Amino acid sequence: MDRIKKGSDLASASLIDFNSRNKNISTNQRYKNYVPLDYIKAELIDFDTQQLLSNEFLNFSRPINEDSGEIKNAKNRKPYRLAKFRNLIFKYYTDSSKVYLSGSIHVLYNDGKHNYNDFNIQMLDDVLRELFDLFGILPRHLKITQLEWGVNIRIPYKVSTIIDHCLSHKWKRFVCVKDDKEGKYHQAEHKHNYILKIYNKGLHYGLGYDLLRFERKQMSWLKFAKKERIGQTLDCLIKSDFKGLKRSLLSNWNEVLFYDPMIDTSNLKQLQYRDPLFWSDYSSSRQARHKHYKLLKHINKTIGGNVQDIIYNIIENKIMELNNEILTFSDFSYNKNTSTRIIHLHWGIEQYLAKSC
C-alpha cells in the first residue's frame, strides 16, 4: 500500500489499541477473534470537522446529476457534500455538521483496487495508521453504524456447486443479487440486522481459480454491539479482541441449510430436501421443520460428504491463521501534556487513549 505521509509525530505509529481495562499491560498480545474487516460505515465523533473539510486530500462538493446538471440532494433529504479518497466516501451534512465515512478498508489497503487477498491484523494497522496520517482519524473517532467481516478461502470443491447447495439461513432464502461493483453473489437477508453473502471472488476478479468468499454484513452495528456488550467505536471493538466476529461467522456458516452435493440424488426421499419448496411447506410448523433440518444435517454427515463441516474447518483454520501475529511490547512512556499513553511496539508506537468502552 503506497501511503501519502503528512509528516506527523506519529507518522510511524501503530494505531491498534490494546485491551488494558485493568491498566495492566501484558508484554505480549495475541488476538483470537480477529476476522478480516471489509466495508465500514461510521460517524466521526469527537473530531474537528473543519480539519477534515480543509484537508488537502479531500474536495467536498455537492453531488451533481451529470445528465441534468441539477444537484442530486432530494427535497426530502438533508443537504450534504461528498468527498472521495480512493474507494472511501466522506459525507458531510451541512445542517448538523456530521461526517460519515464509508467504504472497504480492505480495498483501501490495496490502493482501492481489490480485496481478494488475506487482510491480516498488521494490514489493518497499516490502514488505521494511514487514516491518521492523512486525516487525523483515530479508531476512537469512528462510531460504527455498519460493518462487514469475512474470509476468502480455497476449498476442494467448485464454488458454484457449494453456492447452489446453500438453501437458506435461519429460513431466509439465499437469493442471487447482481451489483455493478461486487458482481453476482448470493445473500440471505435478515432485515434491519445483518446480511450473509457467499460468492466466488475468484470469478469476480478473474483470478483464474475459485476463491470462496463468505461474509457477514452487520447492517445494525448497535444491535450487534449491545448483544456482545461492547462499545460502538472501532477502538472498543479492537480492545475487546474483536469480540463476536469469529463466533458469529462460524455459527452463521454452521446454521446454513445446506444440501450436501455428495448425496445420492437417486433417493427421492433425500432429494426432496434439495427443493426449497419442501421447506416452505413446513413454514407454519417450527417443530416439524426443525426435525427435518436435524435429519438433513445427519444425512449430510453420514450419507453425504460432510462438506459443510469440512468448509467450517477451513474457515476456522483461516481465522486461526490470521490470528497468529504476536505483538511484543518493548517499553512505554506517557505524554504529560495529554491523557494519551504512548506505547512503543516492535511495529511502531501504540497510541492508547484512556477511554472506557
PDB file of C-alpha atoms in Angstrom, residues 6-175:
ATOM      1  CA  LYS A   6       1.700  14.212   6.301  1.00  0.00           C
ATOM      2  CA  GLY A   7       4.780  14.198   8.485  1.00  0.00           C
ATOM      3  CA  SER A   8       3.100  13.975  11.895  1.00  0.00           C
ATOM      4  CA  ASP A   9       4.866  12.996  15.118  1.00  0.00           C
ATOM      5  CA  LEU A  10       3.135   9.623  14.892  1.00  0.00           C
ATOM      6  CA  ALA A  11       3.973   9.046  11.232  1.00  0.00           C
ATOM      7  CA  SER A  12       5.210   5.550  12.013  1.00  0.00           C
ATOM      8  CA  ALA A  13       2.727   4.881  14.805  1.00  0.00           C
ATOM      9  CA  SER A  14       0.757   1.710  15.307  1.00  0.00           C
ATOM     10  CA  LEU A  15      -2.862   2.723  15.790  1.00  0.00           C
ATOM     11  CA  ILE A  16      -4.105  -0.622  17.081  1.00  0.00           C
ATOM     12  CA  ASP A  17      -5.456  -0.095  20.612  1.00  0.00           C
ATOM     13  CA  PHE A  18      -4.774  -2.951  23.033  1.00  0.00           C
ATOM     14  CA  ASN A  19      -7.154  -4.089  25.732  1.00  0.00           C
ATOM     15  CA  SER A  20      -5.945  -2.764  29.088  1.00  0.00           C
ATOM     16  CA  ARG A  21      -9.082  -2.396  31.161  1.00  0.00           C
ATOM     17  CA  ASN A  22      -7.214  -3.156  34.382  1.00  0.00           C
ATOM     18  CA  LYS A  23      -4.334  -0.850  33.373  1.00  0.00           C
ATOM     19  CA  ASN A  24      -2.015  -3.861  33.443  1.00  0.00           C
ATOM     20  CA  ILE A  25      -0.436  -4.195  30.027  1.00  0.00           C
ATOM     21  CA  SER A  26       0.766  -7.648  29.068  1.00  0.00           C
ATOM     22  CA  THR A  27       4.170  -7.902  27.437  1.00  0.00           C
ATOM     23  CA  ASN A  28       2.665  -9.999  24.650  1.00  0.00           C
ATOM     24  CA  GLN A  29      -0.598  -9.671  22.782  1.00  0.00           C
ATOM     25  CA  ARG A  30      -2.193 -12.279  20.551  1.00  0.00           C
ATOM     26  CA  TYR A  31      -5.621 -11.821  19.055  1.00  0.00           C
ATOM     27  CA  LYS A  32      -8.018 -14.764  18.890  1.00  0.00           C
ATOM     28  CA  ASN A  33     -11.186 -13.386  17.335  1.00  0.00           C
ATOM     29  CA  TYR A  34      -9.994 -11.137  14.521  1.00  0.00           C
ATOM     30  CA  VAL A  35     -11.756 -11.728  11.210  1.00  0.00           C
ATOM     31  CA  PRO A  36     -10.754  -9.571   8.224  1.00  0.00           C
ATOM     32  CA  LEU A  37     -12.788  -6.373   8.201  1.00  0.00           C
ATOM     33  CA  ASP A  38     -14.102  -5.056   4.916  1.00  0.00           C
ATOM     34  CA  TYR A  39     -16.864  -2.487   4.445  1.00  0.00           C
ATOM     35  CA  ILE A  40     -17.357   0.043   7.209  1.00  0.00           C
ATOM     36  CA  LYS A  41     -19.764   2.908   7.689  1.00  0.00           C
ATOM     37  CA  ALA A  42     -19.038   5.126  10.663  1.00  0.00           C
ATOM     38  CA  GLU A  43     -19.828   8.545  12.050  1.00  0.00           C
ATOM     39  CA  LEU A  44     -16.844  10.678  13.022  1.00  0.00           C
ATOM     40  CA  ILE A  45     -17.249  11.709  16.659  1.00  0.00           C
ATOM     41  CA  ASP A  46     -15.166  13.924  18.981  1.00  0.00           C
ATOM     42  CA  PHE A  47     -13.441  15.109  15.840  1.00  0.00           C
ATOM     43  CA  ASP A  48     -12.609  18.521  14.358  1.00  0.00           C
ATOM     44  CA  THR A  49     -14.847  18.629  11.281  1.00  0.00           C
ATOM     45  CA  GLN A  50     -13.228  21.796   9.964  1.00  0.00           C
ATOM     46  CA  GLN A  51      -9.893  19.989   9.955  1.00  0.00           C
ATOM     47  CA  LEU A  52     -11.382  17.438   7.568  1.00  0.00           C
ATOM     48  CA  LEU A  53     -13.159  19.995   5.365  1.00  0.00           C
ATOM     49  CA  SER A  54      -9.870  21.801   4.771  1.00  0.00           C
ATOM     50  CA  ASN A  55      -7.851  18.614   4.273  1.00  0.00           C
ATOM     51  CA  GLU A  56      -5.623  18.774   1.197  1.00  0.00           C
ATOM     52  CA  PHE A  57      -6.581  15.254   0.078  1.00  0.00           C
ATOM     53  CA  LEU A  58     -10.348  15.849   0.137  1.00  0.00           C
ATOM     54  CA  ASN A  59     -12.541  18.021  -2.047  1.00  0.00           C
ATOM     55  CA  PHE A  60     -16.043  18.284  -0.626  1.00  0.00           C
ATOM     56  CA  SER A  61     -18.641  19.176  -3.246  1.00  0.00           C
ATOM     57  CA  ARG A  62     -22.388  18.949  -3.701  1.00  0.00           C
ATOM     58  CA  PRO A  63     -23.458  15.862  -5.678  1.00  0.00           C
ATOM     59  CA  ILE A  64     -24.442  16.804  -9.232  1.00  0.00           C
ATOM     60  CA  ASN A  65     -26.505  14.851 -11.742  1.00  0.00           C
ATOM     61  CA  GLU A  66     -24.169  14.759 -14.737  1.00  0.00           C
ATOM     62  CA  ASP A  67     -27.042  14.426 -17.235  1.00  0.00           C
ATOM     63  CA  SER A  68     -29.220  17.279 -15.987  1.00  0.00           C
ATOM     64  CA  GLY A  69     -26.667  19.372 -14.121  1.00  0.00           C
ATOM     65  CA  GLU A  70     -29.009  19.512 -11.141  1.00  0.00           C
ATOM     66  CA  ILE A  71     -27.984  18.961  -7.530  1.00  0.00           C
ATOM     67  CA  LYS A  72     -28.798  15.384  -6.509  1.00  0.00           C
ATOM     68  CA  ASN A  73     -29.984  16.268  -2.984  1.00  0.00           C
ATOM     69  CA  ALA A  74     -33.686  15.435  -2.995  1.00  0.00           C
ATOM     70  CA  LYS A  75     -36.096  17.851  -1.350  1.00  0.00           C
ATOM     71  CA  ASN A  76     -36.885  15.442   1.477  1.00  0.00           C
ATOM     72  CA  ARG A  77     -33.219  14.715   2.205  1.00  0.00           C
ATOM     73  CA  LYS A  78     -30.812  16.631   4.345  1.00  0.00           C
ATOM     74  CA  PRO A  79     -28.270  18.614   2.288  1.00  0.00           C
ATOM     75  CA  TYR A  80     -24.791  17.146   2.193  1.00  0.00           C
ATOM     76  CA  ARG A  81     -21.453  17.341   0.438  1.00  0.00           C
ATOM     77  CA  LEU A  82     -19.296  14.455  -0.738  1.00  0.00           C
ATOM     78  CA  ALA A  83     -15.573  13.851  -0.926  1.00  0.00           C
ATOM     79  CA  LYS A  84     -13.770  10.743  -2.169  1.00  0.00           C
ATOM     80  CA  PHE A  85     -10.358   9.292  -1.448  1.00  0.00           C
ATOM     81  CA  ARG A  86      -9.648   6.139  -3.441  1.00  0.00           C
ATOM     82  CA  ASN A  87     -12.648   3.957  -2.592  1.00  0.00           C
ATOM     83  CA  LEU A  88     -13.578   5.838   0.609  1.00  0.00           C
ATOM     84  CA  ILE A  89     -16.521   8.229   0.672  1.00  0.00           C
ATOM     85  CA  PHE A  90     -16.827  11.078   3.169  1.00  0.00           C
ATOM     86  CA  LYS A  91     -20.319  12.548   3.510  1.00  0.00           C
ATOM     87  CA  TYR A  92     -20.669  15.892   5.304  1.00  0.00           C
ATOM     88  CA  TYR A  93     -24.170  17.002   6.358  1.00  0.00           C
ATOM     89  CA  THR A  94     -24.167  20.788   6.301  1.00  0.00           C
ATOM     90  CA  ASP A  95     -27.106  21.272   8.687  1.00  0.00           C
ATOM     91  CA  SER A  96     -25.775  19.111  11.525  1.00  0.00           C
ATOM     92  CA  SER A  97     -22.036  19.238  10.674  1.00  0.00           C
ATOM     93  CA  LYS A  98     -21.971  15.445  10.999  1.00  0.00           C
ATOM     94  CA  VAL A  99     -19.495  13.486   8.884  1.00  0.00           C
ATOM     95  CA  TYR A 100     -19.807   9.834   7.858  1.00  0.00           C
ATOM     96  CA  LEU A 101     -17.060   7.689   6.389  1.00  0.00           C
ATOM     97  CA  SER A 102     -17.892   4.619   4.294  1.00  0.00           C
ATOM     98  CA  GLY A 103     -16.080   2.111   2.122  1.00  0.00           C
ATOM     99  CA  SER A 104     -13.956  -1.022   2.262  1.00  0.00           C
ATOM    100  CA  ILE A 105     -10.855  -0.665   4.433  1.00  0.00           C
ATOM    101  CA  HIS A 106      -9.557  -3.883   2.874  1.00  0.00           C
ATOM    102  CA  VAL A 107      -9.830  -2.361  -0.613  1.00  0.00           C
ATOM    103  CA  LEU A 108      -8.260   0.836   0.740  1.00  0.00           C
ATOM    104  CA  TYR A 109      -5.206  -1.162   1.811  1.00  0.00           C
ATOM    105  CA  ASN A 110      -4.864  -2.398  -1.771  1.00  0.00           C
ATOM    106  CA  ASP A 111      -4.940   1.161  -3.163  1.00  0.00           C
ATOM    107  CA  GLY A 112      -8.641   0.959  -3.968  1.00  0.00           C
ATOM    108  CA  LYS A 113      -8.225  -1.981  -6.349  1.00  0.00           C
ATOM    109  CA  HIS A 114      -9.349  -5.257  -4.753  1.00  0.00           C
ATOM    110  CA  ASN A 115      -9.996  -7.310  -1.608  1.00  0.00           C
ATOM    111  CA  TYR A 116      -9.205 -10.875  -2.680  1.00  0.00           C
ATOM    112  CA  ASN A 117      -6.056 -11.296  -0.573  1.00  0.00           C
ATOM    113  CA  ASP A 118      -5.905 -12.062   3.158  1.00  0.00           C
ATOM    114  CA  PHE A 119      -6.306  -8.875   5.213  1.00  0.00           C
ATOM    115  CA  ASN A 120      -4.387  -9.611   8.406  1.00  0.00           C
ATOM    116  CA  ILE A 121      -4.094  -7.606  11.611  1.00  0.00           C
ATOM    117  CA  GLN A 122      -0.890  -5.850  10.543  1.00  0.00           C
ATOM    118  CA  MET A 123      -2.567  -4.704   7.335  1.00  0.00           C
ATOM    119  CA  LEU A 124      -5.452  -3.333   9.394  1.00  0.00           C
ATOM    120  CA  ASP A 125      -2.924  -1.456  11.494  1.00  0.00           C
ATOM    121  CA  ASP A 126      -1.388  -0.021   8.312  1.00  0.00           C
ATOM    122  CA  VAL A 127      -4.793   1.258   7.181  1.00  0.00           C
ATOM    123  CA  LEU A 128      -5.525   2.809  10.581  1.00  0.00           C
ATOM    124  CA  ARG A 129      -2.136   4.483  10.504  1.00  0.00           C
ATOM    125  CA  GLU A 130      -2.872   5.877   7.044  1.00  0.00           C
ATOM    126  CA  LEU A 131      -6.232   7.262   8.178  1.00  0.00           C
ATOM    127  CA  PHE A 132      -4.370   9.059  10.953  1.00  0.00           C
ATOM    128  CA  ASP A 133      -1.516  10.254   8.745  1.00  0.00           C
ATOM    129  CA  LEU A 134      -3.820  11.683   6.094  1.00  0.00           C
ATOM    130  CA  PHE A 135      -6.896  12.806   8.002  1.00  0.00           C
ATOM    131  CA  GLY A 136      -6.068  12.704  11.728  1.00  0.00           C
ATOM    132  CA  ILE A 137      -8.691   9.976  12.238  1.00  0.00           C
ATOM    133  CA  LEU A 138      -8.158   7.552  15.132  1.00  0.00           C
ATOM    134  CA  PRO A 139     -10.146   4.361  15.895  1.00  0.00           C
ATOM    135  CA  ARG A 140     -11.886   6.147  18.772  1.00  0.00           C
ATOM    136  CA  HIS A 141     -13.279   8.705  16.295  1.00  0.00           C
ATOM    137  CA  LEU A 142     -15.111   6.021  14.288  1.00  0.00           C
ATOM    138  CA  LYS A 143     -18.561   5.308  15.721  1.00  0.00           C
ATOM    139  CA  ILE A 144     -19.572   2.281  13.676  1.00  0.00           C
ATOM    140  CA  THR A 145     -23.056   2.077  12.172  1.00  0.00           C
ATOM    141  CA  GLN A 146     -22.383  -0.797   9.732  1.00  0.00           C
ATOM    142  CA  LEU A 147     -19.517  -3.289   9.497  1.00  0.00           C
ATOM    143  CA  GLU A 148     -18.645  -6.222   7.283  1.00  0.00           C
ATOM    144  CA  TRP A 149     -16.292  -9.101   8.060  1.00  0.00           C
ATOM    145  CA  GLY A 150     -15.478 -12.358   6.296  1.00  0.00           C
ATOM    146  CA  VAL A 151     -12.888 -14.683   4.794  1.00  0.00           C
ATOM    147  CA  ASN A 152     -11.575 -15.662   1.362  1.00  0.00           C
ATOM    148  CA  ILE A 153     -10.800 -19.389   1.249  1.00  0.00           C
ATOM    149  CA  ARG A 154      -9.682 -22.041  -1.219  1.00  0.00           C
ATOM    150  CA  ILE A 155     -11.822 -25.167  -0.995  1.00  0.00           C
ATOM    151  CA  PRO A 156     -11.550 -28.624  -2.633  1.00  0.00           C
ATOM    152  CA  TYR A 157     -14.888 -28.145  -4.403  1.00  0.00           C
ATOM    153  CA  LYS A 158     -16.286 -25.991  -7.162  1.00  0.00           C
ATOM    154  CA  VAL A 159     -17.501 -22.795  -5.517  1.00  0.00           C
ATOM    155  CA  SER A 160     -20.528 -22.626  -7.820  1.00  0.00           C
ATOM    156  CA  THR A 161     -21.610 -26.075  -6.587  1.00  0.00           C
ATOM    157  CA  ILE A 162     -21.327 -25.037  -2.941  1.00  0.00           C
ATOM    158  CA  ILE A 163     -23.308 -21.857  -3.560  1.00  0.00           C
ATOM    159  CA  ASP A 164     -26.042 -23.782  -5.371  1.00  0.00           C
ATOM    160  CA  HIS A 165     -26.415 -26.105  -2.382  1.00  0.00           C
ATOM    161  CA  CYS A 166     -26.815 -23.297   0.185  1.00  0.00           C
ATOM    162  CA  LEU A 167     -30.591 -23.100   0.516  1.00  0.00           C
ATOM    163  CA  SER A 168     -31.274 -20.692   3.367  1.00  0.00           C
ATOM    164  CA  HIS A 169     -30.062 -19.292   6.654  1.00  0.00           C
ATOM    165  CA  LYS A 170     -32.479 -19.367   9.569  1.00  0.00           C
ATOM    166  CA  TRP A 171     -35.202 -19.842   6.942  1.00  0.00           C
ATOM    167  CA  LYS A 172     -34.208 -16.765   4.949  1.00  0.00           C
ATOM    168  CA  ARG A 173     -33.668 -17.939   1.377  1.00  0.00           C
ATOM    169  CA  PHE A 174     -30.369 -17.300  -0.371  1.00  0.00           C
ATOM    170  CA  VAL A 175     -31.176 -15.179  -3.418  1.00  0.00           C
TER     171      VAL A 175
END
